Amino acid sequence: MKASRDFLVFSLCLLLNACGNANQINGHSMKTAHQSVAIIKKYLPANQQVEFEVAYWALRKQIKDDKTFLSAIDQKTSADIIALGKAGFAKDKAAGVPELASYDNWEQMIASQIGQREEQDRSATDPKDKKGYPRVDYKMHAM
């Protein structure tokens, strides 16, 4: 009986430790990293969600090797990832990466990304979908 109680306490401690790091990325595997990023992004303020996502994928683009990437992001918070993204942007901008030539700074690139996403959201509706089309109601009755 005591052994099962000890196991229960041990399991509860593991669960609490796993939940206690909810604002950090779990770099155990690519799957857990992506799940952590999705959870962190979900609870970030709207103005930081795009910045966090762009920084994360910019880091992934810079670090191709899975093990190296996972060790670089393990236990990092959203602020850490954004700081790494900004540093990578500055390094790439100084190196003259052509994709970044049109942006003066990190904030301008993020503003551009937000604008593109808003435009995509607006154009996501089908132009053929018109309001005021005839309604079709079916009478459900027993036969």
PDB file of N, CA, C and O in Angstrom, residues 6-51:
ATOM      1  N   ASP A   6       3.561   5.969  -2.673  1.00  0.00           N
ATOM      2  CA  ASP A   6       4.805   6.629  -3.073  1.00  0.00           C
ATOM      3  C   ASP A   6       4.849   6.831  -4.583  1.00  0.00           C
ATOM      4  O   ASP A   6       5.292   7.866  -5.069  1.00  0.00           O
ATOM      5  N   PHE A   7       4.388   5.830  -5.325  1.00  0.00           N
ATOM      6  CA  PHE A   7       4.347   5.952  -6.775  1.00  0.00           C
ATOM      7  C   PHE A   7       3.398   7.071  -7.195  1.00  0.00           C
ATOM      8  O   PHE A   7       3.705   7.838  -8.098  1.00  0.00           O
ATOM      9  N   LEU A   8       2.266   7.173  -6.526  1.00  0.00           N
ATOM     10  CA  LEU A   8       1.297   8.223  -6.826  1.00  0.00           C
ATOM     11  C   LEU A   8       1.900   9.601  -6.550  1.00  0.00           C
ATOM     12  O   LEU A   8       1.762  10.523  -7.367  1.00  0.00           O
ATOM     13  N   VAL A   9       2.599   9.746  -5.435  1.00  0.00           N
ATOM     14  CA  VAL A   9       3.237  11.016  -5.102  1.00  0.00           C
ATOM     15  C   VAL A   9       4.322  11.344  -6.132  1.00  0.00           C
ATOM     16  O   VAL A   9       4.436  12.473  -6.600  1.00  0.00           O
ATOM     17  N   PHE A  10       5.109  10.325  -6.517  1.00  0.00           N
ATOM     18  CA  PHE A  10       6.145  10.518  -7.525  1.00  0.00           C
ATOM     19  C   PHE A  10       5.539  10.948  -8.860  1.00  0.00           C
ATOM     20  O   PHE A  10       6.019  11.870  -9.507  1.00  0.00           O
ATOM     21  N   SER A  11       4.456  10.287  -9.264  1.00  0.00           N
ATOM     22  CA  SER A  11       3.783  10.628 -10.527  1.00  0.00           C
ATOM     23  C   SER A  11       3.237  12.045 -10.484  1.00  0.00           C
ATOM     24  O   SER A  11       3.324  12.782 -11.468  1.00  0.00           O
ATOM     25  N   LEU A  12       2.670  12.419  -9.360  1.00  0.00           N
ATOM     26  CA  LEU A  12       2.128  13.768  -9.212  1.00  0.00           C
ATOM     27  C   LEU A  12       3.239  14.810  -9.306  1.00  0.00           C
ATOM     28  O   LEU A  12       3.076  15.851  -9.949  1.00  0.00           O
ATOM     29  N   CYS A  13       4.388  14.517  -8.714  1.00  0.00           N
ATOM     30  CA  CYS A  13       5.524  15.441  -8.797  1.00  0.00           C
ATOM     31  C   CYS A  13       5.998  15.593 -10.238  1.00  0.00           C
ATOM     32  O   CYS A  13       6.304  16.695 -10.681  1.00  0.00           O
ATOM     33  N   LEU A  14       6.066  14.482 -10.972  1.00  0.00           N
ATOM     34  CA  LEU A  14       6.455  14.557 -12.373  1.00  0.00           C
ATOM     35  C   LEU A  14       5.480  15.404 -13.175  1.00  0.00           C
ATOM     36  O   LEU A  14       5.875  16.214 -14.001  1.00  0.00           O
ATOM     37  N   LEU A  15       4.202  15.196 -12.917  1.00  0.00           N
ATOM     38  CA  LEU A  15       3.176  15.958 -13.621  1.00  0.00           C
ATOM     39  C   LEU A  15       3.291  17.441 -13.307  1.00  0.00           C
ATOM     40  O   LEU A  15       3.236  18.284 -14.203  1.00  0.00           O
ATOM     41  N   LEU A  16       3.487  17.774 -12.056  1.00  0.00           N
ATOM     42  CA  LEU A  16       3.600  19.182 -11.679  1.00  0.00           C
ATOM     43  C   LEU A  16       4.857  19.819 -12.281  1.00  0.00           C
ATOM     44  O   LEU A  16       4.829  20.963 -12.716  1.00  0.00           O
ATOM     45  N   ASN A  17       5.938  19.076 -12.324  1.00  0.00           N
ATOM     46  CA  ASN A  17       7.152  19.614 -12.943  1.00  0.00           C
ATOM     47  C   ASN A  17       6.959  19.827 -14.426  1.00  0.00           C
ATOM     48  O   ASN A  17       7.438  20.795 -14.991  1.00  0.00           O
ATOM     49  N   ALA A  18       6.256  18.911 -15.079  1.00  0.00           N
ATOM     50  CA  ALA A  18       6.009  19.059 -16.515  1.00  0.00           C
ATOM     51  C   ALA A  18       5.119  20.262 -16.775  1.00  0.00           C
ATOM     52  O   ALA A  18       5.321  20.995 -17.725  1.00  0.00           O
ATOM     53  N   CYS A  19       4.131  20.465 -15.953  1.00  0.00           N
ATOM     54  CA  CYS A  19       3.213  21.590 -16.133  1.00  0.00           C
ATOM     55  C   CYS A  19       3.848  22.902 -15.684  1.00  0.00           C
ATOM     56  O   CYS A  19       3.462  23.957 -16.140  1.00  0.00           O
ATOM     57  N   GLY A  20       4.802  22.824 -14.774  1.00  0.00           N
ATOM     58  CA  GLY A  20       5.433  24.031 -14.263  1.00  0.00           C
ATOM     59  C   GLY A  20       6.252  24.757 -15.314  1.00  0.00           C
ATOM     60  O   GLY A  20       6.523  25.931 -15.188  1.00  0.00           O
ATOM     61  N   ASN A  21       6.671  24.069 -16.351  1.00  0.00           N
ATOM     62  CA  ASN A  21       7.468  24.673 -17.404  1.00  0.00           C
ATOM     63  C   ASN A  21       6.621  24.990 -18.625  1.00  0.00           C
ATOM     64  O   ASN A  21       7.101  24.902 -19.751  1.00  0.00           O
ATOM     65  N   ALA A  22       5.395  25.364 -18.410  1.00  0.00           N
ATOM     66  CA  ALA A  22       4.471  25.599 -19.521  1.00  0.00           C
ATOM     67  C   ALA A  22       4.886  26.784 -20.384  1.00  0.00           C
ATOM     68  O   ALA A  22       4.491  26.857 -21.531  1.00  0.00           O
ATOM     69  N   ASN A  23       5.685  27.681 -19.847  1.00  0.00           N
ATOM     70  CA  ASN A  23       6.096  28.834 -20.650  1.00  0.00           C
ATOM     71  C   ASN A  23       7.471  28.632 -21.286  1.00  0.00           C
ATOM     72  O   ASN A  23       8.049  29.557 -21.821  1.00  0.00           O
ATOM     73  N   GLN A  24       7.986  27.388 -21.217  1.00  0.00           N
ATOM     74  CA  GLN A  24       9.282  27.074 -21.812  1.00  0.00           C
ATOM     75  C   GLN A  24       9.118  25.987 -22.867  1.00  0.00           C
ATOM     76  O   GLN A  24       8.226  25.153 -22.776  1.00  0.00           O
ATOM     77  N   ILE A  25      10.004  26.015 -23.832  1.00  0.00           N
ATOM     78  CA  ILE A  25       9.961  25.020 -24.897  1.00  0.00           C
ATOM     79  C   ILE A  25      10.605  23.728 -24.418  1.00  0.00           C
ATOM     80  O   ILE A  25      11.683  23.750 -23.820  1.00  0.00           O
ATOM     81  N   ASN A  26       9.928  22.619 -24.679  1.00  0.00           N
ATOM     82  CA  ASN A  26      10.457  21.304 -24.357  1.00  0.00           C
ATOM     83  C   ASN A  26      11.221  20.811 -25.582  1.00  0.00           C
ATOM     84  O   ASN A  26      10.628  20.460 -26.592  1.00  0.00           O
ATOM     85  N   GLY A  27      12.541  20.787 -25.489  1.00  0.00           N
ATOM     86  CA  GLY A  27      13.385  20.406 -26.615  1.00  0.00           C
ATOM     87  C   GLY A  27      13.754  18.941 -26.631  1.00  0.00           C
ATOM     88  O   GLY A  27      14.785  18.578 -27.187  1.00  0.00           O
ATOM     89  N   HIS A  28      12.924  18.091 -26.055  1.00  0.00           N
ATOM     90  CA  HIS A  28      13.208  16.655 -26.033  1.00  0.00           C
ATOM     91  C   HIS A  28      13.170  16.053 -27.432  1.00  0.00           C
ATOM     92  O   HIS A  28      14.003  15.233 -27.783  1.00  0.00           O
ATOM     93  N   SER A  29      12.203  16.477 -28.230  1.00  0.00           N
ATOM     94  CA  SER A  29      12.085  16.012 -29.616  1.00  0.00           C
ATOM     95  C   SER A  29      11.440  17.124 -30.433  1.00  0.00           C
ATOM     96  O   SER A  29      10.952  18.106 -29.884  1.00  0.00           O
ATOM     97  N   MET A  30      11.442  16.946 -31.750  1.00  0.00           N
ATOM     98  CA  MET A  30      10.809  17.952 -32.604  1.00  0.00           C
ATOM     99  C   MET A  30       9.310  18.037 -32.324  1.00  0.00           C
ATOM    100  O   MET A  30       8.729  19.118 -32.332  1.00  0.00           O
ATOM    101  N   LYS A  31       8.701  16.898 -32.053  1.00  0.00           N
ATOM    102  CA  LYS A  31       7.265  16.879 -31.778  1.00  0.00           C
ATOM    103  C   LYS A  31       6.953  17.673 -30.511  1.00  0.00           C
ATOM    104  O   LYS A  31       6.047  18.509 -30.514  1.00  0.00           O
ATOM    105  N   THR A  32       7.709  17.434 -29.442  1.00  0.00           N
ATOM    106  CA  THR A  32       7.437  18.165 -28.203  1.00  0.00           C
ATOM    107  C   THR A  32       7.766  19.647 -28.353  1.00  0.00           C
ATOM    108  O   THR A  32       7.097  20.496 -27.768  1.00  0.00           O
ATOM    109  N   ALA A  33       8.774  19.959 -29.150  1.00  0.00           N
ATOM    110  CA  ALA A  33       9.119  21.366 -29.384  1.00  0.00           C
ATOM    111  C   ALA A  33       7.978  22.079 -30.099  1.00  0.00           C
ATOM    112  O   ALA A  33       7.571  23.178 -29.702  1.00  0.00           O
ATOM    113  N   HIS A  34       7.441  21.452 -31.149  1.00  0.00           N
ATOM    114  CA  HIS A  34       6.330  22.074 -31.885  1.00  0.00           C
ATOM    115  C   HIS A  34       5.084  22.202 -31.000  1.00  0.00           C
ATOM    116  O   HIS A  34       4.370  23.206 -31.076  1.00  0.00           O
ATOM    117  N   GLN A  35       4.832  21.200 -30.164  1.00  0.00           N
ATOM    118  CA  GLN A  35       3.690  21.278 -29.253  1.00  0.00           C
ATOM    119  C   GLN A  35       3.887  22.411 -28.249  1.00  0.00           C
ATOM    120  O   GLN A  35       2.949  23.164 -27.965  1.00  0.00           O
ATOM    121  N   SER A  36       5.090  22.534 -27.712  1.00  0.00           N
ATOM    122  CA  SER A  36       5.376  23.616 -26.762  1.00  0.00           C
ATOM    123  C   SER A  36       5.186  24.976 -27.407  1.00  0.00           C
ATOM    124  O   SER A  36       4.611  25.883 -26.807  1.00  0.00           O
ATOM    125  N   VAL A  37       5.672  25.111 -28.628  1.00  0.00           N
ATOM    126  CA  VAL A  37       5.548  26.388 -29.344  1.00  0.00           C
ATOM    127  C   VAL A  37       4.076  26.725 -29.556  1.00  0.00           C
ATOM    128  O   VAL A  37       3.661  27.875 -29.369  1.00  0.00           O
ATOM    129  N   ALA A  38       3.274  25.734 -29.931  1.00  0.00           N
ATOM    130  CA  ALA A  38       1.843  25.980 -30.150  1.00  0.00           C
ATOM    131  C   ALA A  38       1.163  26.430 -28.862  1.00  0.00           C
ATOM    132  O   ALA A  38       0.341  27.355 -28.872  1.00  0.00           O
ATOM    133  N   ILE A  39       1.512  25.803 -27.756  1.00  0.00           N
ATOM    134  CA  ILE A  39       0.897  26.171 -26.468  1.00  0.00           C
ATOM    135  C   ILE A  39       1.346  27.557 -26.042  1.00  0.00           C
ATOM    136  O   ILE A  39       0.534  28.384 -25.612  1.00  0.00           O
ATOM    137  N   ILE A  40       2.645  27.819 -26.149  1.00  0.00           N
ATOM    138  CA  ILE A  40       3.165  29.140 -25.760  1.00  0.00           C
ATOM    139  C   ILE A  40       2.526  30.230 -26.609  1.00  0.00           C
ATOM    140  O   ILE A  40       2.090  31.261 -26.095  1.00  0.00           O
ATOM    141  N   LYS A  41       2.456  29.993 -27.921  1.00  0.00           N
ATOM    142  CA  LYS A  41       1.881  30.988 -28.836  1.00  0.00           C
ATOM    143  C   LYS A  41       0.419  31.258 -28.499  1.00  0.00           C
ATOM    144  O   LYS A  41      -0.042  32.400 -28.572  1.00  0.00           O
ATOM    145  N   LYS A  42      -0.294  30.229 -28.115  1.00  0.00           N
ATOM    146  CA  LYS A  42      -1.720  30.357 -27.804  1.00  0.00           C
ATOM    147  C   LYS A  42      -1.963  31.327 -26.649  1.00  0.00           C
ATOM    148  O   LYS A  42      -2.956  32.053 -26.644  1.00  0.00           O
ATOM    149  N   TYR A  43      -1.041  31.360 -25.683  1.00  0.00           N
ATOM    150  CA  TYR A  43      -1.237  32.186 -24.497  1.00  0.00           C
ATOM    151  C   TYR A  43      -0.469  33.512 -24.522  1.00  0.00           C
ATOM    152  O   TYR A  43      -0.508  34.250 -23.557  1.00  0.00           O
ATOM    153  N   LEU A  44       0.195  33.796 -25.631  1.00  0.00           N
ATOM    154  CA  LEU A  44       0.876  35.080 -25.756  1.00  0.00           C
ATOM    155  C   LEU A  44      -0.114  36.173 -26.148  1.00  0.00           C
ATOM    156  O   LEU A  44      -1.124  35.885 -26.792  1.00  0.00           O
ATOM    157  N   PRO A  45       0.180  37.420 -25.803  1.00  0.00           N
ATOM    158  CA  PRO A  45      -0.647  38.521 -26.302  1.00  0.00           C
ATOM    159  C   PRO A  45      -0.607  38.544 -27.826  1.00  0.00           C
ATOM    160  O   PRO A  45       0.389  38.134 -28.434  1.00  0.00           O
ATOM    161  N   ALA A  46      -1.657  39.019 -28.439  1.00  0.00           N
ATOM    162  CA  ALA A  46      -1.792  38.991 -29.898  1.00  0.00           C
ATOM    163  C   ALA A  46      -0.629  39.675 -30.607  1.00  0.00           C
ATOM    164  O   ALA A  46      -0.187  39.229 -31.658  1.00  0.00           O
ATOM    165  N   ASN A  47      -0.107  40.752 -30.026  1.00  0.00           N
ATOM    166  CA  ASN A  47       0.974  41.481 -30.692  1.00  0.00           C
ATOM    167  C   ASN A  47       2.308  40.734 -30.638  1.00  0.00           C
ATOM    168  O   ASN A  47       3.218  41.048 -31.385  1.00  0.00           O
ATOM    169  N   GLN A  48       2.440  39.724 -29.778  1.00  0.00           N
ATOM    170  CA  GLN A  48       3.683  38.969 -29.688  1.00  0.00           C
ATOM    171  C   GLN A  48       3.614  37.620 -30.391  1.00  0.00           C
ATOM    172  O   GLN A  48       4.657  36.988 -30.612  1.00  0.00           O
ATOM    173  N   GLN A  49       2.430  37.167 -30.755  1.00  0.00           N
ATOM    174  CA  GLN A  49       2.296  35.844 -31.359  1.00  0.00           C
ATOM    175  C   GLN A  49       3.053  35.737 -32.676  1.00  0.00           C
ATOM    176  O   GLN A  49       3.799  34.783 -32.896  1.00  0.00           O
ATOM    177  N   VAL A  50       2.886  36.706 -33.548  1.00  0.00           N
ATOM    178  CA  VAL A  50       3.556  36.673 -34.850  1.00  0.00           C
ATOM    179  C   VAL A  50       5.061  36.805 -34.662  1.00  0.00           C
ATOM    180  O   VAL A  50       5.840  36.084 -35.292  1.00  0.00           O
ATOM    181  N   GLU A  51       5.470  37.693 -33.774  1.00  0.00           N
ATOM    182  CA  GLU A  51       6.895  37.903 -33.535  1.00  0.00           C
ATOM    183  C   GLU A  51       7.554  36.613 -33.023  1.00  0.00           C
ATOM    184  O   GLU A  51       8.636  36.229 -33.473  1.00  0.00           O
TER     185      GLU A  51
END
